[in-house]
PDB file of C-alpha atoms in Angstrom:
ATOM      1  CA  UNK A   1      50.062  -0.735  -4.538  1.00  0.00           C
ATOM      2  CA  UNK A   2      47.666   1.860  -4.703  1.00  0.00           C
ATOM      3  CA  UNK A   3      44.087   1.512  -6.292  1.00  0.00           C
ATOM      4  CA  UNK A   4      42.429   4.752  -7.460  1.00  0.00           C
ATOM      5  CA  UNK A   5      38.530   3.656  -8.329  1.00  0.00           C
ATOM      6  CA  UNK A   6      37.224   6.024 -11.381  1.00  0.00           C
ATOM      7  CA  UNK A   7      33.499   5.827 -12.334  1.00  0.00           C
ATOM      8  CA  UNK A   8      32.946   2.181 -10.700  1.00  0.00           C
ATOM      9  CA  UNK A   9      36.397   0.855 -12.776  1.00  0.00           C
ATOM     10  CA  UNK A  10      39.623   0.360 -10.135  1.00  0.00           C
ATOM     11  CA  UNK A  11      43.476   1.361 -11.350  1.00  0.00           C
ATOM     12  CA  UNK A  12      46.709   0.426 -10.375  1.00  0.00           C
ATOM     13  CA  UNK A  13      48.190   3.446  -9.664  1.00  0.00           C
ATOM     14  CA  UNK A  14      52.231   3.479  -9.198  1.00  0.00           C
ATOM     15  CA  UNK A  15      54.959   5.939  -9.591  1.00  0.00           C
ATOM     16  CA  UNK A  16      57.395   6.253 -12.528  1.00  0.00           C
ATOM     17  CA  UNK A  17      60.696   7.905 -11.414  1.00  0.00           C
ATOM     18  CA  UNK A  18      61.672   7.962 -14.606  1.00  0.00           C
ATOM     19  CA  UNK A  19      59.409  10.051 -16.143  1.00  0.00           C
ATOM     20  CA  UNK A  20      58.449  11.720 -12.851  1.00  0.00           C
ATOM     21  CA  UNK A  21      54.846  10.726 -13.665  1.00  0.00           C
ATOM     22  CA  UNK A  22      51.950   8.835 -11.764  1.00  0.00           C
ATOM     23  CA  UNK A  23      50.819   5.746 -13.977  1.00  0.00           C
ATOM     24  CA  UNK A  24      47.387   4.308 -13.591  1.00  0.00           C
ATOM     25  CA  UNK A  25      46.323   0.970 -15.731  1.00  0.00           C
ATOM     26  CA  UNK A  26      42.935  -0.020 -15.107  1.00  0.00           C
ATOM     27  CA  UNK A  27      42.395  -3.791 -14.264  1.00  0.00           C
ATOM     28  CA  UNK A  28      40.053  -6.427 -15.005  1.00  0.00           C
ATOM     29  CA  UNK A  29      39.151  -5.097 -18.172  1.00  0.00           C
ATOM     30  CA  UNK A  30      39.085  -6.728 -21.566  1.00  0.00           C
ATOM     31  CA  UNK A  31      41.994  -4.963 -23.210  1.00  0.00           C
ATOM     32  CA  UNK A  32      44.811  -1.803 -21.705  1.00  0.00           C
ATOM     33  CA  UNK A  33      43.467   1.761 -20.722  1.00  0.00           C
ATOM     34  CA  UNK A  34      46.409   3.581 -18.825  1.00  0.00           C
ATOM     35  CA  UNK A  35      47.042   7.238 -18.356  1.00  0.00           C
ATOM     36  CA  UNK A  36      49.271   9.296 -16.739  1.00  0.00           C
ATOM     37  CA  UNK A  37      49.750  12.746 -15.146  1.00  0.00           C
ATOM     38  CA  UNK A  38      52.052  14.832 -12.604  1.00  0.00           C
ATOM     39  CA  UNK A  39      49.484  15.490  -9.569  1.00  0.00           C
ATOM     40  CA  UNK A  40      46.575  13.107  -8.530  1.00  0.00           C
ATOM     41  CA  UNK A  41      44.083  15.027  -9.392  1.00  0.00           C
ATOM     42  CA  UNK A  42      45.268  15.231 -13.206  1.00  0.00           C
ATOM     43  CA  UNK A  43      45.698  11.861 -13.008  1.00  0.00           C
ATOM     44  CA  UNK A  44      41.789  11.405 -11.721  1.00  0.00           C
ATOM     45  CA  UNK A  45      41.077  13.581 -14.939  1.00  0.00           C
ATOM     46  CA  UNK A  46      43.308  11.648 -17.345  1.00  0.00           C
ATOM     47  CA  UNK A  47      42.231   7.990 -16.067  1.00  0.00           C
ATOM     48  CA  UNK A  48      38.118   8.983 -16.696  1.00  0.00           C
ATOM     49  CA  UNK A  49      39.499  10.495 -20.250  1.00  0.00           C
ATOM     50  CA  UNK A  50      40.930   7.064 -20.546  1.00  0.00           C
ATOM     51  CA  UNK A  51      38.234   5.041 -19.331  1.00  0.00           C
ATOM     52  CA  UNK A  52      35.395   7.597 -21.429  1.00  0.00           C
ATOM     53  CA  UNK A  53      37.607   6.070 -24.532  1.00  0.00           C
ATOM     54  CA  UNK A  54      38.068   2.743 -23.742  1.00  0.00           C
ATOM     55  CA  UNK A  55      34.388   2.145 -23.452  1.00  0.00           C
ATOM     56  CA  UNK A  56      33.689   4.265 -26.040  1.00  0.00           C
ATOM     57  CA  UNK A  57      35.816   1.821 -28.497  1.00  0.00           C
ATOM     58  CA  UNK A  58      34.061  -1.379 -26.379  1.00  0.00           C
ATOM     59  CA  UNK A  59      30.540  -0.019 -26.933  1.00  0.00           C
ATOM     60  CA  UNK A  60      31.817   0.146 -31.170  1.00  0.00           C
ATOM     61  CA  UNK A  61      33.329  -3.401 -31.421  1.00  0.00           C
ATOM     62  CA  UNK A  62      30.594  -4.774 -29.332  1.00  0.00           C
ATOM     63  CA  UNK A  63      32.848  -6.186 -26.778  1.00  0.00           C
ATOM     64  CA  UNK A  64      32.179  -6.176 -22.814  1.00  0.00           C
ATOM     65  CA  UNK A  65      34.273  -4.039 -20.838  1.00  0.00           C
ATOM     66  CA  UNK A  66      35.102  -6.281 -18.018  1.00  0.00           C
ATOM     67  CA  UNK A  67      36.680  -9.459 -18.166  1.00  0.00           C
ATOM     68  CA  UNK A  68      34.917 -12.611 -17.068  1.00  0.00           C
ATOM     69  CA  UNK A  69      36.179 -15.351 -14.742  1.00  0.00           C
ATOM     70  CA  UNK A  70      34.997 -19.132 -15.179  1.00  0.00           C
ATOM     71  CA  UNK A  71      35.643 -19.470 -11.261  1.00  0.00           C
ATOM     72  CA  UNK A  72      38.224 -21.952 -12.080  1.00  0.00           C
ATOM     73  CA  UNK A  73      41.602 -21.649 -10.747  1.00  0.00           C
ATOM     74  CA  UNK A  74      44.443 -23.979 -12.428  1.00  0.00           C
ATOM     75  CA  UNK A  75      47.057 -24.162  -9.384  1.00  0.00           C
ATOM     76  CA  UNK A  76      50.222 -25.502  -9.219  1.00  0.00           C
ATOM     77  CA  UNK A  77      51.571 -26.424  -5.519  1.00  0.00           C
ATOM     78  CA  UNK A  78      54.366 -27.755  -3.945  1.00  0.00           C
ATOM     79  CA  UNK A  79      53.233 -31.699  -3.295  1.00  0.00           C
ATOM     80  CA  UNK A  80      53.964 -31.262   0.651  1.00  0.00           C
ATOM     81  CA  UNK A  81      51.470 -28.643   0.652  1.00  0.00           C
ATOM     82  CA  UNK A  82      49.346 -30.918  -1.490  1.00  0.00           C
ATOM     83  CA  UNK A  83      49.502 -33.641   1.502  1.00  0.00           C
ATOM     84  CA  UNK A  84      48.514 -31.176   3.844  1.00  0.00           C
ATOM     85  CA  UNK A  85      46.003 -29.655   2.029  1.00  0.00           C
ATOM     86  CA  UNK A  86      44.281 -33.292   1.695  1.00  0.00           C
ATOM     87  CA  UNK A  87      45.047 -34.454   5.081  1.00  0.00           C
ATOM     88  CA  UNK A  88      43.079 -31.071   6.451  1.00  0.00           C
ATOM     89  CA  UNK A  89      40.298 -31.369   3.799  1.00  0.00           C
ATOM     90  CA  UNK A  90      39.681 -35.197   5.492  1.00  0.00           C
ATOM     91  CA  UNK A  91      40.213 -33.738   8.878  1.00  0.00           C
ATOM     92  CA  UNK A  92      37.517 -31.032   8.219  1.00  0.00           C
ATOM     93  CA  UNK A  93      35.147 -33.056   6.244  1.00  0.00           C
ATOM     94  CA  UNK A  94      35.588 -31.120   3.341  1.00  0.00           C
ATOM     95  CA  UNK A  95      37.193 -31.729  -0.368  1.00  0.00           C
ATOM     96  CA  UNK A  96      40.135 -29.657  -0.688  1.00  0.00           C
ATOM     97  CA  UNK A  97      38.446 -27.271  -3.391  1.00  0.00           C
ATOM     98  CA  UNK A  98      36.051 -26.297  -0.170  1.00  0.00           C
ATOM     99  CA  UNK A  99      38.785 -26.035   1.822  1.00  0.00           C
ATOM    100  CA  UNK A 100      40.939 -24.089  -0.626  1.00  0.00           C
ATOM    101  CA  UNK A 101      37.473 -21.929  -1.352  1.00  0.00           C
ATOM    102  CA  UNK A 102      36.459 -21.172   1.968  1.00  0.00           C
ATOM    103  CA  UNK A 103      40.044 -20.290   2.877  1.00  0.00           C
ATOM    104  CA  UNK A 104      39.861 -17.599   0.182  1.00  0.00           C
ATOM    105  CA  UNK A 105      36.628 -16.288   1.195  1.00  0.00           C
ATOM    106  CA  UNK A 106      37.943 -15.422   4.429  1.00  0.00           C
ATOM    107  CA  UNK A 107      40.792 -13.430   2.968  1.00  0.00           C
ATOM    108  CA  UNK A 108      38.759 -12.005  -0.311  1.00  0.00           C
ATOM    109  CA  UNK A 109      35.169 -11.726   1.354  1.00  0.00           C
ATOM    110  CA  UNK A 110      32.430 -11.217  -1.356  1.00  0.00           C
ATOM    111  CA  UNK A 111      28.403 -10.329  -1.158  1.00  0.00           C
ATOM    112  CA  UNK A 112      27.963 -14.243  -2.760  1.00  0.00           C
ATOM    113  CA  UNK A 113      29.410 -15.733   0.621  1.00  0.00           C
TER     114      UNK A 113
END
């Protein structure tokens, strides 16, 4: 997948071969905004169009752009991976939410670790 950032806000941009058209949806926001266009740079033009309306309608209703996370993370695993999991998390001196959490961190690094 390709991610085209417009004005601070990051798209999934992909290719339609149907219509011949690149597709952008933006992400982590609190409803759709998608566009579309023939060449990239329409398509840079078409997603801040989008994005110009999309916080234009947010700004109205009052609503925040972004989506917010609660940092929790309902997972279902296998219950082998579960053992392991646990029998690392003792190993390491850890509970298995720091173990899970700092396993993360390594792969999705942020500026709050």
């Amino acid at each position: 997948m390709n991610i085209m950032t417009i004005n601070g806000y990051k798209a999934v941009i992909t290719y339609d071969n149907d219509i011949e058209m690149f597709c952008g949806e933006f992400i982590n926001l609190n409803g759709g905004a998608d566009f579309y266009a023939d060449t990239v740079e329409k398509l840079r033009k078409e997603g801040a169009i989008s994005l110009k309306v999309f916080l234009e309608v947010c700004q109205e209703k009052g609503i925040k752009p972004k989506k917010e996370y609660s940092g929790k993370l309902p997972l279902r695993i296998s219950p082998e991976l579960h053992e392991k999991l646990a029998e690392q998390a003792m190993t390491e001196g850890k509970s298995i939410n720091q173990l899970v959490q700092n396993t993360l961190a390594q792969y999705f690094p942020t500026n709050n670790h």
